[in-house]
XYZ file of C-alpha atoms in Angstrom:
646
model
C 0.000 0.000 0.000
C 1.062 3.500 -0.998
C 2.174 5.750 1.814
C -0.402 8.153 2.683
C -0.045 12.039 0.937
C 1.664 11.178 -1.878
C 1.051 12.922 -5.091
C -1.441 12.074 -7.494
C 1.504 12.158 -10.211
C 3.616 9.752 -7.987
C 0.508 7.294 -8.022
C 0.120 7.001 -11.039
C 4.084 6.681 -11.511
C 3.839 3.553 -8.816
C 0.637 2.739 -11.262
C 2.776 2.323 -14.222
C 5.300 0.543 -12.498
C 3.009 -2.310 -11.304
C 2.028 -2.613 -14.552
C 5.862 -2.794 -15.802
C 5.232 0.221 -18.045
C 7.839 2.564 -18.544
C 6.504 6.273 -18.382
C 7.062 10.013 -18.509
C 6.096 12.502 -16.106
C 5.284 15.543 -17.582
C 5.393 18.657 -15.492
C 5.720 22.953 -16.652
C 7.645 24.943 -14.891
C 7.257 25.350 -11.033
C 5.475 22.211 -10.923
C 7.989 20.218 -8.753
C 9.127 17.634 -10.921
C 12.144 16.659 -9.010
C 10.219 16.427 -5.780
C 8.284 14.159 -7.520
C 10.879 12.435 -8.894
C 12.300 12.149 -4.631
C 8.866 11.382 -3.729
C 8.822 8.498 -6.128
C 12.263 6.744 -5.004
C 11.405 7.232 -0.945
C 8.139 5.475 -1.912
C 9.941 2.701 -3.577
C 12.638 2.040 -1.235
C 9.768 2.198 1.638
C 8.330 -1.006 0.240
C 11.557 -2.337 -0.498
C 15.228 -0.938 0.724
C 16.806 -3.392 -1.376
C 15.531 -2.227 -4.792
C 18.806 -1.035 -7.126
C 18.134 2.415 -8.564
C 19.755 4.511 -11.155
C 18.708 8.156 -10.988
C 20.688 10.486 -13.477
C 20.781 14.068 -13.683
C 22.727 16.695 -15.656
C 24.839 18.292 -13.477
C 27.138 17.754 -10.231
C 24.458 20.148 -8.126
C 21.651 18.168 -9.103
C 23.605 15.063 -8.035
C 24.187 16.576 -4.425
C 20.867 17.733 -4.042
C 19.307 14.402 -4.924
C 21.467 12.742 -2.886
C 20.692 15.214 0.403
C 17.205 14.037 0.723
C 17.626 10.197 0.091
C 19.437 8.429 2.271
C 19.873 4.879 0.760
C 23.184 2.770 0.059
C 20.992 1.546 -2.852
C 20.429 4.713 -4.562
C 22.804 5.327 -7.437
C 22.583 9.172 -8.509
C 25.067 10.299 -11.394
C 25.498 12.664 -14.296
C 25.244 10.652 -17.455
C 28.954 10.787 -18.773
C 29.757 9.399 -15.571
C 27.656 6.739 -15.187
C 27.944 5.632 -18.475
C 31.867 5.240 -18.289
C 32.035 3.501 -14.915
C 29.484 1.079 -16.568
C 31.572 0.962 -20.233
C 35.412 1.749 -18.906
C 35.891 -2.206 -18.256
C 35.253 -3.972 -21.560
C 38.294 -2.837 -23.246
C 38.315 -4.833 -26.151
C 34.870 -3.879 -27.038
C 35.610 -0.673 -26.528
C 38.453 -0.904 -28.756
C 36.530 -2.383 -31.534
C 33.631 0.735 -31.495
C 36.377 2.378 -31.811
C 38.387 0.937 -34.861
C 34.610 1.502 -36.483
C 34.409 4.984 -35.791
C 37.790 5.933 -37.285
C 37.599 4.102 -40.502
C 33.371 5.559 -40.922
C 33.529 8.793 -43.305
C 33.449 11.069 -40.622
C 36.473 13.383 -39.645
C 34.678 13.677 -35.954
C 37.289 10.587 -35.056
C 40.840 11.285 -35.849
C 43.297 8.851 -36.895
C 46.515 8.253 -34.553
C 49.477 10.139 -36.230
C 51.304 8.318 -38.732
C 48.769 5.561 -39.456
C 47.661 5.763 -43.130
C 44.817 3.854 -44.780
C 42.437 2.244 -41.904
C 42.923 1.671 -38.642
C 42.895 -2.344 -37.457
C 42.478 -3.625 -33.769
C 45.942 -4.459 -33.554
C 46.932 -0.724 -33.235
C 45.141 -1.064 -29.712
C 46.626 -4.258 -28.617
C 49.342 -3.006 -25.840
C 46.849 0.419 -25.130
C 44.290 1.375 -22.519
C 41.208 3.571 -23.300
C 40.449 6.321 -20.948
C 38.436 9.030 -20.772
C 39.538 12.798 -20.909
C 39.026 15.942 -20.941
C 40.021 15.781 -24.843
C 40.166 12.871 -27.549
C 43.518 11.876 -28.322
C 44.665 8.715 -30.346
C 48.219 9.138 -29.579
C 49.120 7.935 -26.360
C 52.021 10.177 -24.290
C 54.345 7.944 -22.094
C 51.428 5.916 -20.210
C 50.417 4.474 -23.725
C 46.859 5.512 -23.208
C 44.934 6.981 -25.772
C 41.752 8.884 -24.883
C 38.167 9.924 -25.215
C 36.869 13.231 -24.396
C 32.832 13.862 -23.088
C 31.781 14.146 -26.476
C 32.825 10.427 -27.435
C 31.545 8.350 -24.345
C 27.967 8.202 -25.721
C 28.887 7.510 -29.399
C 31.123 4.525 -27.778
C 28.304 4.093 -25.260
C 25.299 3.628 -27.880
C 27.544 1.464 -30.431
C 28.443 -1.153 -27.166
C 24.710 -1.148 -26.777
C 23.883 -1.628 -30.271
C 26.223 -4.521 -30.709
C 26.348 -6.474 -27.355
C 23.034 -7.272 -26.080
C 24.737 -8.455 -22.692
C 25.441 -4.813 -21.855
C 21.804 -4.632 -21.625
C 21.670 -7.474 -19.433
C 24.145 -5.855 -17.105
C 22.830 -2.849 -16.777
C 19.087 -4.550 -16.325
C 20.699 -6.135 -13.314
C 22.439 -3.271 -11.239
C 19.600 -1.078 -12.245
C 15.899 -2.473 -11.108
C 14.339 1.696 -12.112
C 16.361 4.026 -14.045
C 14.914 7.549 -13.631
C 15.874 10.560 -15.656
C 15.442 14.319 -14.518
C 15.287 16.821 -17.022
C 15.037 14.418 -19.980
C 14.188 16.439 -22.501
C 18.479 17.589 -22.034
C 19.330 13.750 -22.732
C 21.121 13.193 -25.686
C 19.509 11.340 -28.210
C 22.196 8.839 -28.061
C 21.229 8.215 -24.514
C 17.670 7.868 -25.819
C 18.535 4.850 -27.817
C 20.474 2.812 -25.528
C 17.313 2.972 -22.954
C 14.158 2.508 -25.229
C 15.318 0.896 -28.291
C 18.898 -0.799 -27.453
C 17.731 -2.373 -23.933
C 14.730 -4.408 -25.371
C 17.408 -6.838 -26.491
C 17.260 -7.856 -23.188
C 14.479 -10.024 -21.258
C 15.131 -9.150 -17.942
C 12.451 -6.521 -16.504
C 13.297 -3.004 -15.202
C 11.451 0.147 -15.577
C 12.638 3.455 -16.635
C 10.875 7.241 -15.759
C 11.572 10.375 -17.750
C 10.892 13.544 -15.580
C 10.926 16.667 -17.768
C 9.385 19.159 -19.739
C 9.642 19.296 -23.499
C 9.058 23.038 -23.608
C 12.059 23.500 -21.549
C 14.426 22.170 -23.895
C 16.743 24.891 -24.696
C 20.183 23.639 -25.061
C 21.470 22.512 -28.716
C 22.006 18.661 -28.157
C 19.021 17.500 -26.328
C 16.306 15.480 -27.570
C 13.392 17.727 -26.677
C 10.465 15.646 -27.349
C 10.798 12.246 -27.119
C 7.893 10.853 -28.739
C 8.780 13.545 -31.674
C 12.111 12.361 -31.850
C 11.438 8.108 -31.790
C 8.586 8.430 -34.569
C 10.035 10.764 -36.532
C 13.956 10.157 -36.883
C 14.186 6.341 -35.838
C 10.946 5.266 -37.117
C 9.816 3.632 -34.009
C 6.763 3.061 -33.223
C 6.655 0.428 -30.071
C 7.942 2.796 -27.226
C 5.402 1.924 -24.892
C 5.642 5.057 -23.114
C 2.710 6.319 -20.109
C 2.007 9.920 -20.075
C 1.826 11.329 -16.773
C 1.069 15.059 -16.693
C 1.429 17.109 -13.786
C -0.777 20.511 -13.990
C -0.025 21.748 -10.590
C 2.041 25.180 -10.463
C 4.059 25.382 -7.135
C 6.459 28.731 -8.046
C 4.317 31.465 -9.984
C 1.588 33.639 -9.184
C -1.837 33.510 -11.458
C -0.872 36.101 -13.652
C 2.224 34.103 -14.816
C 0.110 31.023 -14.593
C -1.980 32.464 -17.545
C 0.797 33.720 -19.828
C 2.523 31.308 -19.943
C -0.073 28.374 -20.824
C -0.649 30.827 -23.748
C 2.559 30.195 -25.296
C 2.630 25.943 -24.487
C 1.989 23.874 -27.641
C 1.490 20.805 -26.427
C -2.196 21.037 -24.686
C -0.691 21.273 -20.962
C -2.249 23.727 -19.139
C -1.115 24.859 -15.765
C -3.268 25.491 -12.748
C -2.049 27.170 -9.275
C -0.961 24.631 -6.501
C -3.829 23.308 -4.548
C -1.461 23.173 -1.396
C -1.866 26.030 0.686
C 1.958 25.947 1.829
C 3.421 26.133 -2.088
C 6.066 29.067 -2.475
C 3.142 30.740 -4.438
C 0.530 30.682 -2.177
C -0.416 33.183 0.490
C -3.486 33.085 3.016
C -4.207 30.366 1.295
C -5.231 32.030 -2.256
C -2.490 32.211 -5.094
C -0.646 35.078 -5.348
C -2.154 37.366 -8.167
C 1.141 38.653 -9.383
C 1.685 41.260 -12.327
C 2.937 40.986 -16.167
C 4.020 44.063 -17.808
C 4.894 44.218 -21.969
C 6.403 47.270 -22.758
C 7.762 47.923 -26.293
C 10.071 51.191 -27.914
C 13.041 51.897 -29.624
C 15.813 49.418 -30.251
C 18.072 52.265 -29.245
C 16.583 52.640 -26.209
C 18.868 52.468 -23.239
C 18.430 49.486 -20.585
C 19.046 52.339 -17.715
C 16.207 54.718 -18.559
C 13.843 51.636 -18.993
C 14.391 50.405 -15.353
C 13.725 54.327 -14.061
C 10.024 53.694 -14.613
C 7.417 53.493 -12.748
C 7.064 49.986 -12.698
C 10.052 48.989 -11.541
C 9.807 51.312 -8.446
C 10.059 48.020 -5.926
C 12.514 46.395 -7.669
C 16.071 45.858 -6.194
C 18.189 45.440 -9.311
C 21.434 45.799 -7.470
C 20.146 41.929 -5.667
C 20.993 39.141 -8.286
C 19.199 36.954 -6.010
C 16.078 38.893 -6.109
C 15.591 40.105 -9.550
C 17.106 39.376 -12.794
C 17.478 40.961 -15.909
C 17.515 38.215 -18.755
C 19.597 39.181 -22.335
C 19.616 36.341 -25.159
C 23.678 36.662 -24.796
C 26.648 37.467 -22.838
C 27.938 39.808 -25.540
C 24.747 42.009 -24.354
C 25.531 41.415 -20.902
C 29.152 42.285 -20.508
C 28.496 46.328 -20.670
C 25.700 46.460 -18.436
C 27.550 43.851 -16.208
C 30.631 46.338 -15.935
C 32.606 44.166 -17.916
C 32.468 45.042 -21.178
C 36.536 45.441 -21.986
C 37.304 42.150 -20.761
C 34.544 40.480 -22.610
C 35.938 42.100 -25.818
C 39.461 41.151 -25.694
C 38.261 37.998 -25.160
C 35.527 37.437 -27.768
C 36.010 40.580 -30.287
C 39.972 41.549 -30.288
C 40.564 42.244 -34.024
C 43.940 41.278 -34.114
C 42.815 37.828 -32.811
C 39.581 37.643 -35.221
C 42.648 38.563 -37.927
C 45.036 35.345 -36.778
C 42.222 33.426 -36.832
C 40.686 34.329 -40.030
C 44.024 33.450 -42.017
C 44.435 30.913 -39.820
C 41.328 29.099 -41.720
C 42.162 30.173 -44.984
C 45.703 28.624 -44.639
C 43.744 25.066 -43.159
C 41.819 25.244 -46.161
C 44.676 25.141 -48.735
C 47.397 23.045 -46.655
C 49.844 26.129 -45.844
C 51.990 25.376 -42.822
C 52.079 29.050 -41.910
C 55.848 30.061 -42.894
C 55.254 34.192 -43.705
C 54.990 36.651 -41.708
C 50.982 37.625 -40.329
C 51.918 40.660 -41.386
C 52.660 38.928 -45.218
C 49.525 36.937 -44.928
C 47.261 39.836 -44.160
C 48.104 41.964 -47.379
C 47.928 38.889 -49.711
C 44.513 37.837 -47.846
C 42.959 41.704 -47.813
C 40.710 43.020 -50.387
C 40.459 46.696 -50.058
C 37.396 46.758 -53.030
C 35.187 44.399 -50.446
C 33.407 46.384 -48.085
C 32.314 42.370 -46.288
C 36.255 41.118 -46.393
C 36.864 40.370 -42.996
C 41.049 40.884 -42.932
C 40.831 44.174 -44.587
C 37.749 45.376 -41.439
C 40.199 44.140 -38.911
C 43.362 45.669 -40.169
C 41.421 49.007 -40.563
C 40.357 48.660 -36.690
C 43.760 47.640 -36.122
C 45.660 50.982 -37.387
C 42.846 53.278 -36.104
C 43.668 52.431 -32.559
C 47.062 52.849 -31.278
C 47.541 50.147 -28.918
C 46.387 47.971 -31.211
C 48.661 49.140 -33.750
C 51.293 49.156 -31.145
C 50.593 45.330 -30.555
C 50.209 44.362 -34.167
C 53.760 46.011 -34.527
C 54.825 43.661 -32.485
C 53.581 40.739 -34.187
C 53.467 41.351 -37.515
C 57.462 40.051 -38.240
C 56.373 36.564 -36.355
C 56.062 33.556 -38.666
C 52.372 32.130 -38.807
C 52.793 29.076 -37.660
C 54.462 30.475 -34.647
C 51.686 33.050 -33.890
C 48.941 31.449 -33.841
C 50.175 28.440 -31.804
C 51.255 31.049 -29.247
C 49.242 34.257 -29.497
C 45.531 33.391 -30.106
C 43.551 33.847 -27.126
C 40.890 31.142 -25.959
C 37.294 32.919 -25.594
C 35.757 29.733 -23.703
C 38.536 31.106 -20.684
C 36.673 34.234 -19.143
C 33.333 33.146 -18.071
C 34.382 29.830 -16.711
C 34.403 30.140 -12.898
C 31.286 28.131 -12.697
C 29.275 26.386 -9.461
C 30.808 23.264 -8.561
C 27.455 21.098 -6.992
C 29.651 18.617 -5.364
C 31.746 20.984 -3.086
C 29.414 23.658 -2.876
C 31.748 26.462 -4.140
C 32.619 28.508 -7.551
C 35.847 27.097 -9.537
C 37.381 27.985 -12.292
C 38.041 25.635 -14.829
C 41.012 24.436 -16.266
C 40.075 26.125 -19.300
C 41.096 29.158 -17.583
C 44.215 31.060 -18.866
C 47.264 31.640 -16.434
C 46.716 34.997 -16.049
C 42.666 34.698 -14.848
C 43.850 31.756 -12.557
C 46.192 34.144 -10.999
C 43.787 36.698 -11.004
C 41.110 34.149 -9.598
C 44.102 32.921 -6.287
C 43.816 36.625 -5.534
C 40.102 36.735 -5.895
C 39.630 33.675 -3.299
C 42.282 35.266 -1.145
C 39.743 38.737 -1.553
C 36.970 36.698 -0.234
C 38.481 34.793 2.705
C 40.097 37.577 4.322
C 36.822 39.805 3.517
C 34.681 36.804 5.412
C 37.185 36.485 8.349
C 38.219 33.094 7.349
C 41.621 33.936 8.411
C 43.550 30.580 8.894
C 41.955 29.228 5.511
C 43.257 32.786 4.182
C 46.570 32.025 5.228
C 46.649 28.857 4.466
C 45.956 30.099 0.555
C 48.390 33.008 0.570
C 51.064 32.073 2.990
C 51.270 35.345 3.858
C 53.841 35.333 7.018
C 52.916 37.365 10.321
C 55.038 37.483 13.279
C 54.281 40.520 14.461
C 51.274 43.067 14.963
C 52.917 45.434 12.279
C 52.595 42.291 9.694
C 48.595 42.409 10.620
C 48.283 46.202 10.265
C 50.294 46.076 7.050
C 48.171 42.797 5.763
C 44.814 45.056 6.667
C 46.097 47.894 4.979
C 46.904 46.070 1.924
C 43.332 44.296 2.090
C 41.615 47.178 2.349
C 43.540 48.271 -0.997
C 42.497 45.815 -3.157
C 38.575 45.665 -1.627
C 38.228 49.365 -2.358
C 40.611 50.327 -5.082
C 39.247 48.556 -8.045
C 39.683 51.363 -10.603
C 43.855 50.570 -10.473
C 44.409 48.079 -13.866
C 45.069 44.427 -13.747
C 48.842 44.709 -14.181
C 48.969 47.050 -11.161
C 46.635 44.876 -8.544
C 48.701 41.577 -9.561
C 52.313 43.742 -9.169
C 50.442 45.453 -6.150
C 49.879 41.888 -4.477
C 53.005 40.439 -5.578
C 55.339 43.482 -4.061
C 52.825 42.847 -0.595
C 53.777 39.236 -0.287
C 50.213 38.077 -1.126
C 51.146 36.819 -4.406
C 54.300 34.481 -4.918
C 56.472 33.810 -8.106
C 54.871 31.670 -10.398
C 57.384 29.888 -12.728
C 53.959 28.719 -15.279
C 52.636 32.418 -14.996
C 56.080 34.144 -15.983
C 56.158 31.431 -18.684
C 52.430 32.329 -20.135
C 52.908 35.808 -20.564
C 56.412 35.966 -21.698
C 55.569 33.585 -24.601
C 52.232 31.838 -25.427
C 49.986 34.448 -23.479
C 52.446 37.387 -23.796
C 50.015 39.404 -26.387
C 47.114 38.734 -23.931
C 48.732 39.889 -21.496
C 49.567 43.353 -23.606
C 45.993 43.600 -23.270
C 44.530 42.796 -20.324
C 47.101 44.526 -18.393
C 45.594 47.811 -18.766
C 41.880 46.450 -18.015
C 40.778 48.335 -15.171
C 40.411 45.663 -12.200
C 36.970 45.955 -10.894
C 35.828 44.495 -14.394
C 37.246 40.947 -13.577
C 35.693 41.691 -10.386
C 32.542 42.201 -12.392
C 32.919 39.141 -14.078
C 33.457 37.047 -11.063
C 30.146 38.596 -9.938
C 28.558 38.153 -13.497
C 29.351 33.985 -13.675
C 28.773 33.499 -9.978
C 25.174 34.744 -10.793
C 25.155 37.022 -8.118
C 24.921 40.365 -10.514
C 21.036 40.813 -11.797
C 22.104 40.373 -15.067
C 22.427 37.018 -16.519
C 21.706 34.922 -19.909
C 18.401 33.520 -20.508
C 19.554 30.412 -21.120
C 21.560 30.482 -17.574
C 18.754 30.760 -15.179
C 16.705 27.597 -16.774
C 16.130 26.034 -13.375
C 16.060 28.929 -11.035
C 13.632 31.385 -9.910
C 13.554 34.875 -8.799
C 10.871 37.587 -7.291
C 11.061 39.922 -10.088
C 11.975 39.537 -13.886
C 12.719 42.009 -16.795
C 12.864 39.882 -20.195
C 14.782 41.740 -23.266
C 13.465 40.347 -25.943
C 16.128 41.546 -28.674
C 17.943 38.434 -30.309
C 20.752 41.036 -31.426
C 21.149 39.633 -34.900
C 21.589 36.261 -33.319
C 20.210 34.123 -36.198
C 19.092 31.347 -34.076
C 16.475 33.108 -32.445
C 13.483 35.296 -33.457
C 11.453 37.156 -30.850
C 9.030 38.494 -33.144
C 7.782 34.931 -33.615
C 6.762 34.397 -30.332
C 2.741 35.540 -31.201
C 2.556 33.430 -34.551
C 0.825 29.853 -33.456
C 1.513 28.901 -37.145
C 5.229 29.429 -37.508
C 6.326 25.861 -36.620
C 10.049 26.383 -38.217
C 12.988 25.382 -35.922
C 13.892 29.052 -34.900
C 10.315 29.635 -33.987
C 9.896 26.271 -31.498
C 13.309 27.123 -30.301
C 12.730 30.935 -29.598
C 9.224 29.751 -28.148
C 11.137 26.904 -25.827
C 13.480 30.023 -24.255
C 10.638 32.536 -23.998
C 8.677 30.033 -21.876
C 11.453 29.375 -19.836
C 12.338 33.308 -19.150
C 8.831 34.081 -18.281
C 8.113 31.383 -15.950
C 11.511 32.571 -13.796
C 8.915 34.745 -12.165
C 7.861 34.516 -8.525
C 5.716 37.632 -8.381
C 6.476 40.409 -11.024
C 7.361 39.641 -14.704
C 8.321 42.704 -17.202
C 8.984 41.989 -21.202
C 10.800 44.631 -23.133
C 10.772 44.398 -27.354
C 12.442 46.556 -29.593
C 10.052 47.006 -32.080
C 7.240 49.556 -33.411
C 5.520 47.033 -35.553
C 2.110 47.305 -35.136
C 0.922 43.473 -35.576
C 3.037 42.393 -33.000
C 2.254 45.116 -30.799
C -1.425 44.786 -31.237
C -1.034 40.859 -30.590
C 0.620 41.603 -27.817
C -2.392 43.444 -26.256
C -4.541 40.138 -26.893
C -1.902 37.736 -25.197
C -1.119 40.422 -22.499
C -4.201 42.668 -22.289
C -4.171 46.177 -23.377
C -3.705 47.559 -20.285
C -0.459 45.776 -19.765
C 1.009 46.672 -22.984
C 2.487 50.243 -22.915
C 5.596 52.121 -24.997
C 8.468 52.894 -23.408
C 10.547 56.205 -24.541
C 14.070 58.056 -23.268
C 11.769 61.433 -22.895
């Protein structure tokens, strides 16, 4: 018998899993699909501890958080890379084989070792190990490993599956339920192995999807399942339950209402029927407000947030309200970092050694002139679109840059752009690490931002009175009372003086004994990261400090596609895809535009809007009247108002 006060959703879960049905639980946004989904596996280990389940989620917080409310030696909870490996890693010569396969197919995905020509055979594996990696690499180093990276594991995964049915068996036997959170993220590889791949075998298990198919905003995922096995595999015996969950925990009625508007899939949302639901008060949902302004595409963010309606909000509170952008290239200036974000994403001398970069891959030149060589027998001065002529104009117009390019211009090719190219993927990658509960930076990140980043954690230790883990970081020595007046003074520097350049803060810390010598950072910016360093020496400091803020989410300002997941009191929506050809904002009110940039602009709008605890506020750039005037029948006219800089 079912535990008394469980969902109706997590009956008729149990339901299907009496039956031996495997099923999907479909549930909008705010509609507490992972408590569910915890519901569900407290249920199931309450009539039986021993039962072997597989939950897997998509990132490392999800893991923890799973893993916080069940307590059950049982309970398996994992991201899907690294489940998958710990399941694959020991059938090396299987793995081997998928491999050889994937080499010799007509794909240039899966490089060839060096120095092999023709295919690749088995034997070339015999004395190796297969690991997995950060990066894929057919050439072992020393340890005579060779290595796949995150993107391979589920190619590998799916062709194991596909050609040993006993993997099914296997995983049939350490796995009596798999459950998936957030399926409509799984990779369509993933997809296969669990509903077409795992038939193979006769043992029983069940498997749950938990997810929303209007969520799915990230390239890579499968979206909609049922979409995605008719449609591109032709299958038509899924046997998949439909479980839909209606109830709204997170926003108030007026959000409620909107948003059903813009679902295409006939799930509509009602407000939480318990009285102790985050959007609830007194009993009685709360009524909330949606606001649709509209105005010139020159129209600056600042004077927007002066009006009226966003009298209450708190815009310097990232945790309160948000301000969504499509990008972080719209972000950066708002978010005070807007220098930083160019040299890394925009720097013309590094969109120039890139662009000849891939016009010397095309035709096989190894790079032997100068860049400065290249770029006059690459320009065309007639074509106003010709990408090296743009950049070298930007490039003499500014001094420093012309000062750098100087510099560089003498350099052979294939020596520049091995050791002067700078890595965009670096700067916003101090991301939330689920597992220890703290922000990390990569390894992505560049030797300069890592230093930067030791002085940042340093920053925040001393500023939170963590003193022994401070010193334990910095090594700072005190032996006297003059060494903690000194170390207080030179605190107080770096918390309040953030208008001093990069170059100055790290010599400043360095000089103060915060900082010690660094054999890899005097490396990087005397040679591979020496013209980054030109650069981003002379960045004022308080825009790292900005971007810090900016990744750590705690500035208002963030990416819609970052706060999928998260909620907030109040939320302003621009909805300007800045030339962004993915995305079309203007589709949003057309019911019969069913083209893959309309579904996937509908997918993020859905998910910005329903961020929304209490107050929800769109901006569009536009003066077209159609959209404006549907706009008043999704919104109501009284909610739809223009919005000028008088």
């Amino acid at each position: 018998m079912a535990a008394a006060g469980l969902e109706k959703e997590v009956l008729e879960a149990l339901k299907c899993i009496k039956q031996g049905k495997n099923f999907i639980l479909q549930g909008g946004a705010g509609s507490g699909k992972t408590y569910s989904l915890v519901s569900l596996i407290k249920e199931l280990f309450r009539e039986n501890p021993s039962y072997k389940i597989l939950c897997i989620t998509f990132t490392n917080n999800a893991v923890a958080e799973i893993l916080s409310r069940v307590d059950n030696n049982n309970l398996t909870v994992s991201t899907i890379h690294e489940f998958i490996w710990s399941l694959i890693k020991k059938y090396q010569n299987e793995i081997k084989k998928v491999l050889v396969s994937l080499i010799n197919a007509d794909s240039n995905k899966y490089k060839k070792p060096q120095g092999i020509e023709g295919e690749i055979t088995i034997d070339y594996f015999s004395d190796k190990y297969v690991d997995y990696d950060e990066y894929y690499s057919m050439t072992p180093k020393n340890d005579n490993k060779v290595k796949i990276s995150h993107d391979d594991i589920l190619a590998v995964a799916e062709k194991l599956f596909e050609n040993y049915s006993k993997l099914s068996d296997i995983l049939k036997d350490i796995a009596d339920y798999i459950f998936i959170d957030e399926y409509q993220d799984t990779d369509p590889l993933v997809i296969n192995i669990l509903l077409i791949h795992l038939k193979k075998s006769k043992k029983q298990n069940i498997i749950g999807f938990f997810g929303d198919s209007m969520q799915a905003i990230y390239d890579g995922g499968v979206g909609d399942i049922y979409k995605y096995l008719e449609e591109e595999r032709g299958v038509k015996d899924y046997e998949l339950e439909v479980i839909r969950k209606e109830q709204n925990r997170r926003n108030p009625k007026a959000v409620i209402d909107i948003a059903n508007k813009f679902r295409n899939d006939g799930l509509i949302q009602i407000p939480s029927s318990d009285i102790s639901a985050p959007n609830m008060h007194n009993e009685e949902v709360i009524e909330g407000s949606v606001k649709f302004l509209y105005g010139s595409s020159n129209i600056n963010y600042d004077i927007i947030k002066k009006h009226d309606i966003f009298k209450s909000w708190d815009f310097s509170n990232g945790q309160d309200t948000k301000e969504l952008r499509l990008t972080h290239r719209l972000n950066a200036k708002s978010a005070g970092f807007e220098n930083l974000y160019n040299l890394y994403n925009d720097d013309p001398i590094d969109k120039l050694i890139q662009n000849i970069k891939g016009k010397l891959k095309k035709i096989n030149d190894t790079g032997e002139k100068t860049l400065d060589e290249y770029a006059v027998e690459y320009r065309k001065p007639s074509n106003k679109r010709d990408v090296i002529n743009n950049k070298l104009m930007e490039i003499m117009a500014n001094e420093d840059y012309s000062k750098s390019y100087n510099k560089l211009k003498d350099i052979p090719m294939k020596d520049i752009y091995t050791k002067y190219s700078l890595n965009p993927d670096s700067l916003l990658s101090y991301k939330f690490n689920g597992i220890t509960g703290k922000y990390e930076a990569k390894s992505s990140r560049d030797k300069i931002l890592q230093r930067l980043d030791l002085l940042e954690d340093m920053t925040t230790l001393y500023n939170e009175k963590k003193y022994n883990e401070f010193l334990k970081k910095t090594k700072y020595r005190i032996t006297n009372r003059e060494d903690k007046v000194k170390l207080k003074d030179v605190m107080d520097y770096l918390t309040n003086n953030q208008n001093i350049t990069i170059g100055q803060v790290l010599e400043y810390a360095a000089s103060n004994g915060l900082l010690h010598e660094d054999d890899r950072f005097t490396d990087f910016i005397s040679n591979d990261g020496w013209y980054l360093w030109q650069s981003i020496k002379n960045i004022e400091y308080r825009e790292y400090r900005n971007s810090i803020k900016y990744s750590n989410e705690y500035s208002s300002i963030s990416t819609q596609h970052s706060v999928k997941g998260s909620e907030y009191n109040n939320v302003f929506v621009v909805l300007d895809a800045a030339g962004w050809n993915n995305y079309d904002f203007k589709t949003i009110f057309d019911k019969n535009d069913n083209s893959n940039k309309a579904l996937r602009t509908k997918r993020l709008f859905y998910v910005c809007i329903t961020r929304a605890k209490q107050n929800l506020v769109l901006f569009m750039p536009t003066d077209d009247a159609e959209i404006i005037n549907k706009a008043k029948e999704y919104f109501g006219a009284e909610n739809v108002m223009k919005i000028s800089e008088e």
